[in-house]
Amino acid sequence: MKTKDPKTFFIRTYGCQMNELESEVMVGQLKRRGLKRVLDEAAADLLLYNTCSIRDLAERKVMGKLGQLGRSKMRNKLIGVTGCMAMAKKETLFKKLPHVDFVIGTNNLSELNNVLDDVIESGQQQIRTEGEYDALDYTIAEREHKLKGYVSIIRGCDKYCTYCVVPYTRGQEVSRPHEEIEREVRDMVQKGYKEVTLLGQNVNSYGKDQPQSGVLFHDLLYKLDKIEGLERVRFLTSHPIDISVELMEAVRDLRTVCEFVHFPLQAGSNRILKKMHRIYTKEQYLEKVALLRSIVPNAKLGTDIIVGFCSETDAEFEETYQLFDEIGFSVAFIFAYSPRKGTPAMRWADDVPEEVKQERLHRLLDLYEKKAAQERMGLIGSQMEVLVEGVNKNGQLKGTTRCWKNVVLDGNESLIGSLQMVDIQGFNHSTLTGIIQRPLILT
Ligand code: SAH
Ligand code: SF4
Ligand code: F3S
């Protein structure tokens, strides 16, 4: 018999930053209902899993977890599945996991409390996955961090890369009204936030679906830059085809906008890029990188790469390897291709053997590690702006640079929340170490 009166909840998030933000909103919704969050599954009346479908491993992690719950006493708790896997699997989740009480898709999250009422009143399983666009109230998000937070600016994706589930799990692109975003960021700054990361599958498409508003992505950056007390604006992710000169100029000219662009390459061979439907060639990608570097010489680049996509040959992988080496990315996420149900690439054989994918993956990871070590060496002796965010387990201050490097430094806890100019002196693994030059802004 399932509880009719949940008092506590547990939530686990899988997947990307958008999911993290949406979990923070759900925490806000449940707290408003009077539930208390607990960090131990066994102590919770309601268990919530906000899921990801991007690769098979992401789904297997959740399915393994949920299967395990079904074989334990925990199956008697209220159990909900939300997020991208809810959209990818829909009703079939109930067949495989009969102890799951409700399933809510990415465009129905605002209904969480109503769904909970329906489950409790009817004693029946509930599913909501048909929403088109859910005007989620982000202002109630209970954010994990107190100084930096995520802000969703555009939901969904219209790009339809052939390997990717996101257009199916998140629907079409819909931009949030800029007034609402500005209000939210202002509100965060009043609460003490210094940094926001603007989120979207393709932030550069911002505003294109709402031509009447006349506000494109770079316009939004200019508006946010005027908010007093806001120190840093980051954004994720940029599709290479949509990144504009105006955006590059905004990165160069605006006080708040960090000089970092996450710019997924995915592959270095034109045949594979075409098969992926990335709609750019490697030459066009290189041109954008050169343009960005000429406009913003200190810009750092981040990227995502998929190795072992359908029919990728050794020679085609070598092109990815060479390009990766040539460009030099400051941050890279490298994945082995994972076929996803419902995507166009499912029509093609997943014909690169697993061991070949793993070998390519490790070769690129080794190259990345080598380049990252060179980059760290090159940073020694430089001065970097650090937002002091907290204290590490050794009692040292920790923070991040504008280009997303972690730094530890000695100093007083009263500096938490301030920006400091730091002399970089060395590193420990991937974390830089430094000393404060002189206080910049004390808050
Ligand atoms: N919208 C972003 C990324 C979303 S998903 C963009 O296009 O840049 C994050 C990354 O996961 C992608 O950039 C891609 O590298 C990887 N990815 C997506 N689908 C995948 C799949 N089927 N197999 C392996 N990696 C995948
Ligand atoms: Fe997926 Fe491509 Fe959209 Fe990124 S741009 S979310 S990889 S379909
Ligand atoms: Fe995963 Fe959905 Fe994000 S598939 S990566 S949680 S958009």
Short mmCIF file of C-alpha atoms and ligand atoms in Angstrom, two decimals:
data_model
loop_
_atom_site.label_atom_id
_atom_site.label_comp_id
_atom_site.label_asym_id
_atom_site.label_seq_id
_atom_site.Cartn_x
_atom_site.Cartn_y
_atom_site.Cartn_z
CA MET A 1 0.00 0.00 0.00
CA LYS A 2 1.50 3.30 -1.09
CA THR A 3 1.55 6.27 1.27
CA LYS A 4 -1.32 8.77 0.88
CA ASP A 5 0.45 11.54 2.70
CA PRO A 6 4.07 12.02 1.62
CA LYS A 7 6.04 14.29 3.94
CA THR A 8 9.54 13.85 2.57
CA PHE A 9 11.07 13.47 -0.88
CA PHE A 10 14.32 12.41 -2.49
CA ILE A 11 15.36 13.56 -5.95
CA ARG A 12 18.18 12.34 -8.21
CA THR A 13 19.14 14.08 -11.43
CA TYR A 14 20.77 12.48 -14.46
CA GLY A 15 21.88 14.27 -17.64
CA CYS A 16 22.58 17.86 -18.52
CA GLN A 17 22.42 21.27 -16.88
CA MET A 18 18.86 21.80 -18.16
CA ASN A 19 17.82 18.76 -16.15
CA GLU A 20 19.65 20.08 -13.09
CA LEU A 21 17.76 23.36 -13.35
CA GLU A 22 14.43 21.57 -13.85
CA SER A 23 15.14 19.45 -10.77
CA GLU A 24 15.76 22.67 -8.84
CA VAL A 25 12.32 23.86 -9.98
CA MET A 26 10.73 20.58 -8.88
CA VAL A 27 12.38 20.90 -5.48
CA GLY A 28 10.75 24.34 -5.24
CA GLN A 29 7.35 22.89 -6.21
CA LEU A 30 7.51 20.12 -3.64
CA LYS A 31 8.74 22.39 -0.85
CA ARG A 32 5.79 24.69 -1.55
CA ARG A 33 3.55 21.71 -1.07
CA GLY A 34 5.11 21.33 2.39
CA LEU A 35 7.40 18.37 1.66
CA LYS A 36 10.86 18.22 3.14
CA ARG A 37 13.83 17.19 1.03
CA VAL A 38 15.95 14.32 2.34
CA LEU A 39 19.24 13.12 0.93
CA ASP A 40 18.73 9.48 1.85
CA GLU A 41 16.40 7.47 -0.39
CA ALA A 42 15.42 5.16 2.46
CA ALA A 43 14.16 8.12 4.52
CA ALA A 44 11.89 9.52 1.78
CA ASP A 45 8.16 8.96 1.17
CA LEU A 46 8.44 10.11 -2.44
CA LEU A 47 11.29 9.19 -4.80
CA LEU A 48 11.81 11.26 -7.92
CA TYR A 49 14.20 10.44 -10.77
CA ASN A 50 14.78 13.15 -13.36
CA THR A 51 16.22 11.19 -16.25
CA CYS A 52 18.34 11.46 -19.41
CA SER A 53 18.22 9.51 -22.69
CA ILE A 54 21.20 10.93 -24.53
CA ARG A 55 23.19 7.68 -24.60
CA ASP A 56 22.38 4.10 -23.75
CA LEU A 57 24.48 4.28 -20.60
CA ALA A 58 22.44 7.19 -19.25
CA GLU A 59 19.24 5.14 -19.67
CA ARG A 60 20.78 1.97 -18.31
CA LYS A 61 21.84 3.75 -15.11
CA VAL A 62 18.25 4.83 -14.42
CA MET A 63 16.67 1.53 -15.50
CA GLY A 64 19.12 -0.32 -13.23
CA LYS A 65 18.26 1.96 -10.33
CA LEU A 66 14.51 1.67 -10.87
CA GLY A 67 14.70 -2.10 -11.33
CA GLN A 68 16.57 -2.38 -8.05
CA LEU A 69 13.86 -0.35 -6.27
CA GLY A 70 11.26 -2.79 -7.58
CA ARG A 71 13.07 -5.67 -5.96
CA SER A 72 13.28 -3.97 -2.55
CA LYS A 73 10.82 -2.68 0.02
CA MET A 74 11.33 0.76 -1.51
CA ARG A 75 8.78 -0.21 -4.19
CA ASN A 76 6.10 0.77 -1.65
CA LYS A 77 7.17 4.38 -1.70
CA LEU A 78 5.68 6.82 -4.21
CA ILE A 79 7.96 6.70 -7.25
CA GLY A 80 8.04 9.21 -10.11
CA VAL A 81 10.08 9.34 -13.33
CA THR A 82 10.49 12.70 -15.08
CA GLY A 83 12.65 14.14 -17.86
CA CYS A 84 13.92 12.90 -21.20
CA MET A 85 13.59 9.16 -20.59
CA ALA A 86 9.96 9.74 -19.63
CA MET A 87 9.51 11.22 -23.12
CA ALA A 88 11.50 8.50 -24.86
CA LYS A 89 9.80 5.54 -23.16
CA LYS A 90 6.40 6.91 -22.10
CA GLU A 91 3.85 4.18 -21.06
CA THR A 92 6.32 1.38 -21.68
CA LEU A 93 7.99 2.42 -18.43
CA PHE A 94 4.97 1.14 -16.49
CA LYS A 95 5.19 -2.24 -18.23
CA LYS A 96 8.82 -2.72 -17.36
CA LEU A 97 8.55 -1.07 -13.94
CA PRO A 98 5.06 -1.62 -12.49
CA HIS A 99 6.06 -0.02 -9.17
CA VAL A 100 6.50 3.40 -10.84
CA ASP A 101 3.52 5.61 -9.93
CA PHE A 102 3.88 8.48 -12.33
CA VAL A 103 5.74 9.58 -15.44
CA ILE A 104 6.06 13.27 -16.36
CA GLY A 105 7.69 14.49 -19.58
CA THR A 106 9.86 17.54 -20.12
CA ASN A 107 6.96 19.75 -21.22
CA ASN A 108 4.61 18.89 -18.33
CA LEU A 109 6.81 19.49 -15.30
CA SER A 110 4.64 22.32 -13.96
CA GLU A 111 1.94 19.68 -13.33
CA LEU A 112 4.01 17.80 -10.76
CA ASN A 113 1.83 18.64 -7.76
CA ASN A 114 -1.43 17.94 -9.66
CA VAL A 115 -0.10 14.60 -10.81
CA LEU A 116 0.85 13.77 -7.25
CA ASP A 117 -2.69 14.63 -6.11
CA ASP A 118 -4.13 12.41 -8.85
CA VAL A 119 -1.91 9.49 -7.90
CA ILE A 120 -2.79 9.83 -4.23
CA GLU A 121 -6.55 10.27 -4.80
CA SER A 122 -7.03 7.63 -7.47
CA GLY A 123 -4.40 5.11 -6.45
CA GLN A 124 -3.76 4.77 -10.22
CA GLN A 125 -0.62 5.30 -12.24
CA GLN A 126 -0.49 8.68 -14.00
CA ILE A 127 1.31 9.83 -17.12
CA ARG A 128 1.71 13.31 -18.64
CA THR A 129 3.94 13.48 -21.69
CA GLU A 130 1.85 15.30 -24.29
CA GLY A 131 2.61 18.91 -23.36
CA GLU A 132 3.89 21.21 -26.08
CA TYR A 133 5.35 24.04 -24.10
CA ASP A 134 5.16 24.28 -20.40
CA ALA A 135 5.50 27.78 -18.95
CA LEU A 136 7.50 26.57 -16.00
CA ASP A 137 7.79 28.94 -13.05
CA TYR A 138 11.56 29.15 -12.71
CA THR A 139 11.31 31.75 -9.96
CA ILE A 140 10.53 29.02 -7.43
CA ALA A 141 13.70 27.06 -8.25
CA GLU A 142 15.62 26.08 -5.14
CA ARG A 143 19.08 26.42 -6.59
CA GLU A 144 21.95 24.27 -5.35
CA HIS A 145 24.48 27.09 -5.45
CA LYS A 146 24.13 30.49 -3.83
CA LEU A 147 26.47 32.46 -6.08
CA LYS A 148 25.95 30.99 -9.53
CA GLY A 149 22.87 29.55 -11.15
CA TYR A 150 21.39 28.27 -14.39
CA VAL A 151 18.82 30.26 -16.34
CA SER A 152 16.87 28.61 -19.14
CA ILE A 153 16.47 30.92 -22.14
CA ILE A 154 15.34 28.57 -24.92
CA ARG A 155 13.88 25.11 -24.71
CA GLY A 156 13.85 22.31 -27.28
CA CYS A 157 15.85 21.86 -30.46
CA ASP A 158 15.02 22.16 -34.17
CA LYS A 159 18.35 20.96 -35.53
CA TYR A 160 17.63 17.23 -35.82
CA CYS A 161 21.17 15.90 -35.86
CA THR A 162 20.65 12.33 -37.02
CA TYR A 163 22.10 10.69 -33.87
CA CYS A 164 20.30 12.79 -31.27
CA VAL A 165 17.15 12.19 -29.20
CA VAL A 166 16.83 15.73 -27.88
CA PRO A 167 14.42 17.08 -30.55
CA TYR A 168 12.09 14.21 -29.65
CA THR A 169 12.49 14.38 -25.87
CA ARG A 170 12.30 18.16 -25.62
CA GLY A 171 10.25 19.23 -28.60
CA GLN A 172 10.57 22.32 -30.77
CA GLU A 173 12.54 25.42 -29.95
CA VAL A 174 10.65 27.94 -27.83
CA SER A 175 12.38 31.04 -26.49
CA ARG A 176 11.37 32.56 -23.17
CA PRO A 177 10.32 36.21 -23.27
CA HIS A 178 13.37 38.38 -22.62
CA GLU A 179 11.53 40.43 -19.98
CA GLU A 180 10.98 37.27 -17.98
CA ILE A 181 14.65 36.29 -18.24
CA GLU A 182 15.80 39.77 -17.22
CA ARG A 183 13.42 39.75 -14.26
CA GLU A 184 14.67 36.36 -13.14
CA VAL A 185 18.34 37.37 -13.38
CA ARG A 186 17.67 40.64 -11.52
CA ASP A 187 15.92 38.71 -8.82
CA MET A 188 18.86 36.30 -8.53
CA VAL A 189 21.33 39.19 -8.27
CA GLN A 190 19.26 40.67 -5.45
CA LYS A 191 19.56 37.38 -3.65
CA GLY A 192 23.35 37.55 -3.96
CA TYR A 193 24.01 35.68 -7.21
CA LYS A 194 27.09 36.84 -9.13
CA GLU A 195 27.06 34.53 -12.13
CA VAL A 196 24.42 33.05 -14.42
CA THR A 197 24.79 30.38 -17.09
CA LEU A 198 22.20 30.79 -19.82
CA LEU A 199 20.96 27.41 -21.00
CA GLY A 200 19.58 26.10 -24.26
CA GLN A 201 20.34 23.24 -26.63
CA ASN A 202 21.28 25.98 -29.03
CA VAL A 203 21.36 29.36 -27.33
CA ASN A 204 22.25 31.08 -30.61
CA SER A 205 18.76 30.35 -31.91
CA TYR A 206 17.33 32.47 -29.10
CA GLY A 207 14.57 34.76 -30.33
CA LYS A 208 14.38 33.39 -33.87
CA ASP A 209 11.07 31.68 -33.08
CA GLN A 210 9.64 34.97 -31.71
CA PRO A 211 10.46 37.47 -34.49
CA GLN A 212 7.94 39.99 -33.09
CA SER A 213 10.12 40.43 -29.98
CA GLY A 214 13.09 41.62 -32.05
CA VAL A 215 15.51 40.32 -29.43
CA LEU A 216 18.13 37.86 -30.62
CA PHE A 217 20.72 36.12 -28.48
CA HIS A 218 23.33 38.87 -28.61
CA ASP A 219 20.62 41.47 -27.84
CA LEU A 220 19.73 39.50 -24.75
CA LEU A 221 23.38 39.57 -23.66
CA TYR A 222 23.47 43.38 -24.01
CA LYS A 223 20.35 43.63 -21.86
CA LEU A 224 21.69 41.36 -19.13
CA ASP A 225 25.04 43.17 -19.11
CA LYS A 226 23.27 46.26 -17.78
CA ILE A 227 22.19 44.50 -14.60
CA GLU A 228 24.17 46.01 -11.78
CA GLY A 229 25.75 43.50 -9.44
CA LEU A 230 25.77 40.74 -12.05
CA GLU A 231 29.42 39.83 -12.58
CA ARG A 232 29.46 37.00 -15.07
CA VAL A 233 27.32 35.56 -17.83
CA ARG A 234 28.09 32.21 -19.42
CA PHE A 235 26.10 30.35 -22.04
CA LEU A 236 25.68 26.77 -23.25
CA THR A 237 25.51 25.47 -26.01
CA SER A 238 26.26 27.18 -29.33
CA HIS A 239 25.61 25.39 -32.61
CA PRO A 240 28.52 26.36 -34.91
CA ILE A 241 26.21 27.29 -37.78
CA ASP A 242 24.32 29.90 -35.76
CA ILE A 243 27.17 31.64 -34.00
CA SER A 244 27.20 35.18 -35.37
CA VAL A 245 29.70 38.02 -35.60
CA GLU A 246 27.36 40.05 -33.38
CA LEU A 247 27.67 37.37 -30.72
CA MET A 248 31.46 37.31 -30.99
CA GLU A 249 31.49 41.10 -30.61
CA ALA A 250 29.27 40.82 -27.55
CA VAL A 251 31.75 38.36 -26.03
CA ARG A 252 34.54 40.84 -26.74
CA ASP A 253 32.76 43.99 -25.59
CA LEU A 254 30.53 43.07 -22.69
CA ARG A 255 31.82 43.31 -19.14
CA THR A 256 29.88 40.31 -17.88
CA VAL A 257 30.14 37.86 -20.77
CA CYS A 258 32.90 35.30 -20.19
CA GLU A 259 35.34 34.65 -23.02
CA PHE A 260 34.39 31.04 -23.43
CA VAL A 261 32.34 29.45 -26.20
CA HIS A 262 31.16 25.86 -26.09
CA PHE A 263 31.17 25.00 -29.72
CA PRO A 264 30.53 21.30 -30.45
CA LEU A 265 32.49 20.01 -33.45
CA GLN A 266 31.21 16.39 -33.21
CA ALA A 267 33.41 15.13 -36.07
CA GLY A 268 36.23 16.27 -38.35
CA SER A 269 35.24 14.56 -41.58
CA ASN A 270 32.87 16.26 -44.00
CA ARG A 271 31.21 12.99 -44.97
CA ILE A 272 30.47 12.17 -41.32
CA LEU A 273 29.35 15.74 -40.54
CA LYS A 274 26.91 15.50 -43.44
CA LYS A 275 25.63 12.13 -42.29
CA MET A 276 25.20 13.61 -38.80
CA HIS A 277 23.23 16.49 -40.35
CA ARG A 278 25.42 19.03 -38.58
CA ILE A 279 24.92 21.41 -41.55
CA TYR A 280 28.50 22.72 -41.60
CA THR A 281 31.73 21.48 -43.14
CA LYS A 282 35.02 21.27 -41.35
CA GLU A 283 36.21 24.27 -43.38
CA GLN A 284 33.22 26.32 -42.23
CA TYR A 285 33.88 25.28 -38.65
CA LEU A 286 37.52 26.33 -38.93
CA GLU A 287 36.46 29.67 -40.42
CA LYS A 288 34.19 30.33 -37.42
CA VAL A 289 37.00 29.46 -35.03
CA ALA A 290 39.41 31.78 -36.87
CA LEU A 291 36.84 34.58 -36.88
CA LEU A 292 36.13 34.12 -33.19
CA ARG A 293 39.84 34.16 -32.39
CA SER A 294 40.41 37.27 -34.47
CA ILE A 295 37.55 39.12 -32.74
CA VAL A 296 38.16 37.72 -29.23
CA PRO A 297 41.87 36.76 -29.08
CA ASN A 298 41.64 35.45 -25.51
CA ALA A 299 38.55 33.29 -26.14
CA LYS A 300 38.71 29.69 -24.98
CA LEU A 301 36.79 27.00 -26.75
CA GLY A 302 34.87 24.01 -25.51
CA THR A 303 33.64 21.15 -27.66
CA ASP A 304 31.79 17.83 -27.86
CA ILE A 305 32.98 14.98 -30.06
CA ILE A 306 31.31 11.71 -31.05
CA VAL A 307 33.62 8.91 -32.18
CA GLY A 308 32.53 5.78 -34.04
CA PHE A 309 29.44 7.19 -35.72
CA CYS A 310 27.86 4.85 -38.32
CA SER A 311 30.41 3.89 -41.00
CA GLU A 312 33.19 6.18 -39.67
CA THR A 313 36.46 4.89 -41.13
CA ASP A 314 39.90 5.02 -39.53
CA ALA A 315 40.88 7.77 -41.96
CA GLU A 316 37.78 9.79 -41.08
CA PHE A 317 38.53 9.44 -37.38
CA GLU A 318 42.08 10.65 -38.11
CA GLU A 319 40.55 13.84 -39.53
CA THR A 320 38.73 14.40 -36.22
CA TYR A 321 41.97 13.71 -34.36
CA GLN A 322 43.97 16.15 -36.50
CA LEU A 323 41.37 18.88 -36.24
CA PHE A 324 41.10 18.43 -32.48
CA ASP A 325 44.89 18.75 -32.25
CA GLU A 326 45.01 21.76 -34.55
CA ILE A 327 42.25 23.79 -32.88
CA GLY A 328 43.14 23.16 -29.24
CA PHE A 329 40.07 23.03 -27.02
CA SER A 330 40.14 24.15 -23.44
CA VAL A 331 37.23 21.87 -22.50
CA ALA A 332 36.11 18.74 -24.36
CA PHE A 333 33.49 16.07 -23.84
CA ILE A 334 34.20 13.01 -25.93
CA PHE A 335 31.66 10.23 -26.44
CA ALA A 336 31.38 6.92 -28.25
CA TYR A 337 28.37 6.88 -30.57
CA SER A 338 25.32 5.25 -29.00
CA PRO A 339 22.36 4.45 -31.29
CA ARG A 340 19.08 5.94 -30.03
CA LYS A 341 15.61 4.67 -30.83
CA GLY A 342 13.51 7.02 -32.93
CA THR A 343 16.48 8.90 -34.44
CA PRO A 344 17.25 8.85 -38.20
CA ALA A 345 20.66 7.23 -37.57
CA MET A 346 18.85 4.09 -36.36
CA ARG A 347 18.31 3.30 -40.05
CA TRP A 348 22.03 2.79 -40.49
CA ALA A 349 24.12 -0.01 -39.13
CA ASP A 350 26.00 0.77 -35.93
CA ASP A 351 28.95 -0.85 -37.65
CA VAL A 352 32.01 0.50 -35.89
CA PRO A 353 32.92 -2.32 -33.47
CA GLU A 354 32.78 -1.41 -29.78
CA GLU A 355 36.52 -1.99 -29.31
CA VAL A 356 37.30 0.36 -32.22
CA LYS A 357 35.03 3.02 -30.71
CA GLN A 358 36.78 2.61 -27.35
CA GLU A 359 40.20 2.80 -28.96
CA ARG A 360 39.27 6.03 -30.81
CA LEU A 361 37.73 7.41 -27.63
CA HIS A 362 40.88 6.74 -25.63
CA ARG A 363 43.19 8.12 -28.28
CA LEU A 364 41.27 11.37 -28.28
CA LEU A 365 41.07 11.46 -24.49
CA ASP A 366 44.85 11.00 -24.32
CA LEU A 367 45.36 13.82 -26.80
CA TYR A 368 42.97 16.01 -24.79
CA GLU A 369 44.86 15.26 -21.58
CA LYS A 370 48.17 16.10 -23.27
CA LYS A 371 46.83 19.39 -24.63
CA ALA A 372 45.19 20.26 -21.30
CA ALA A 373 48.51 19.72 -19.50
CA GLN A 374 50.22 22.05 -22.00
CA GLU A 375 47.51 24.63 -21.48
CA ARG A 376 47.93 24.47 -17.68
CA MET A 377 51.70 24.89 -17.98
CA GLY A 378 51.11 27.92 -20.18
CA LEU A 379 48.86 29.50 -17.56
CA ILE A 380 51.53 29.51 -14.87
CA GLY A 381 52.64 33.07 -14.32
CA SER A 382 49.48 34.56 -15.75
CA GLN A 383 46.89 36.65 -13.94
CA MET A 384 43.31 35.49 -13.94
CA GLU A 385 40.05 36.78 -12.52
CA VAL A 386 38.58 34.29 -10.04
CA LEU A 387 35.12 34.28 -8.52
CA VAL A 388 35.67 32.94 -5.00
CA GLU A 389 32.92 30.40 -4.46
CA GLY A 390 33.66 28.51 -1.28
CA VAL A 391 36.11 26.50 0.76
CA ASN A 392 37.54 23.11 -0.17
CA LYS A 393 38.08 20.21 2.21
CA ASN A 394 41.58 21.46 3.07
CA GLY A 395 40.18 24.80 4.19
CA GLN A 396 41.49 26.67 1.12
CA LEU A 397 39.37 29.03 -0.93
CA LYS A 398 38.15 27.67 -4.26
CA GLY A 399 36.75 29.43 -7.28
CA THR A 400 36.59 29.53 -11.07
CA THR A 401 38.13 31.70 -13.76
CA ARG A 402 36.18 33.29 -16.59
CA CYS A 403 37.35 30.48 -18.87
CA TRP A 404 35.99 27.84 -16.52
CA LYS A 405 39.17 26.68 -14.78
CA ASN A 406 39.04 25.66 -11.13
CA VAL A 407 41.47 27.48 -8.87
CA VAL A 408 42.39 27.06 -5.21
CA LEU A 409 43.97 29.87 -3.20
CA ASP A 410 44.74 30.85 0.35
CA GLY A 411 42.64 33.55 1.90
CA ASN A 412 39.94 34.48 4.33
CA GLU A 413 36.41 33.09 4.04
CA SER A 414 35.09 36.63 3.99
CA LEU A 415 36.26 36.73 0.34
CA ILE A 416 33.60 34.20 -0.72
CA GLY A 417 31.38 35.90 -3.29
CA SER A 418 34.06 38.35 -4.42
CA LEU A 419 36.09 38.59 -7.62
CA GLN A 420 39.85 38.50 -7.17
CA MET A 421 42.81 38.92 -9.49
CA VAL A 422 44.95 35.86 -8.92
CA ASP A 423 48.56 35.08 -9.89
CA ILE A 424 48.55 31.51 -11.14
CA GLN A 425 51.49 29.66 -9.65
CA GLY A 426 50.97 26.00 -10.40
CA PHE A 427 48.42 23.21 -10.51
CA ASN A 428 47.36 20.07 -8.77
CA HIS A 429 45.82 17.62 -11.27
CA SER A 430 43.47 19.83 -13.29
CA THR A 431 43.01 22.49 -10.58
CA LEU A 432 45.14 25.62 -10.77
CA THR A 433 46.74 27.07 -7.65
CA GLY A 434 47.34 30.74 -7.15
CA ILE A 435 47.69 33.69 -4.81
CA ILE A 436 45.53 36.77 -4.61
CA GLN A 437 47.18 39.80 -6.17
CA ARG A 438 45.10 42.48 -4.59
CA PRO A 439 41.44 42.62 -3.64
CA LEU A 440 39.38 43.71 -6.66
CA ILE A 441 35.88 44.01 -5.37
CA LEU A 442 34.94 43.23 -1.81
CA THR A 443 31.31 42.50 -1.15
N1 SAH B 1 22.68 20.78 -28.04
C1 SAH B 1 24.00 20.53 -27.79
C2 SAH B 1 24.36 19.20 -27.16
C3 SAH B 1 23.34 18.30 -26.62
S1 SAH B 1 23.75 16.69 -26.18
C4 SAH B 1 24.71 20.67 -29.10
O1 SAH B 1 24.25 20.31 -30.14
O2 SAH B 1 25.80 21.10 -29.08
C5 SAH B 1 25.40 16.76 -25.64
C6 SAH B 1 26.34 15.98 -26.47
O3 SAH B 1 26.04 14.59 -26.40
C7 SAH B 1 26.29 16.27 -27.96
O4 SAH B 1 26.98 17.42 -28.29
C8 SAH B 1 26.92 15.03 -28.54
O5 SAH B 1 28.33 15.15 -28.61
C9 SAH B 1 26.57 13.95 -27.53
N2 SAH B 1 25.56 13.02 -28.07
C10 SAH B 1 24.31 13.30 -28.45
N3 SAH B 1 23.71 12.19 -28.94
C11 SAH B 1 24.62 11.18 -28.85
C12 SAH B 1 24.61 9.81 -29.21
N4 SAH B 1 23.54 9.24 -29.76
N5 SAH B 1 25.73 9.08 -28.98
C13 SAH B 1 26.83 9.65 -28.43
N6 SAH B 1 26.89 10.94 -28.08
C14 SAH B 1 25.80 11.71 -28.29
FE1 SF4 B 2 20.97 17.23 -30.43
FE2 SF4 B 2 21.95 18.41 -32.56
FE3 SF4 B 2 19.97 19.56 -31.20
FE4 SF4 B 2 22.39 19.43 -30.14
S1 SF4 B 2 21.81 20.57 -32.00
S2 SF4 B 2 20.48 18.94 -29.12
S3 SF4 B 2 23.16 17.48 -30.87
S4 SF4 B 2 19.84 17.66 -32.34
FE1 F3S B 3 19.92 14.10 -21.43
FE2 F3S B 3 17.72 15.30 -22.06
FE3 F3S B 3 19.76 16.72 -21.30
S1 F3S B 3 18.56 13.55 -23.09
S2 F3S B 3 21.48 15.51 -21.98
S3 F3S B 3 18.68 15.28 -20.06
S4 F3S B 3 18.29 17.27 -22.85
#
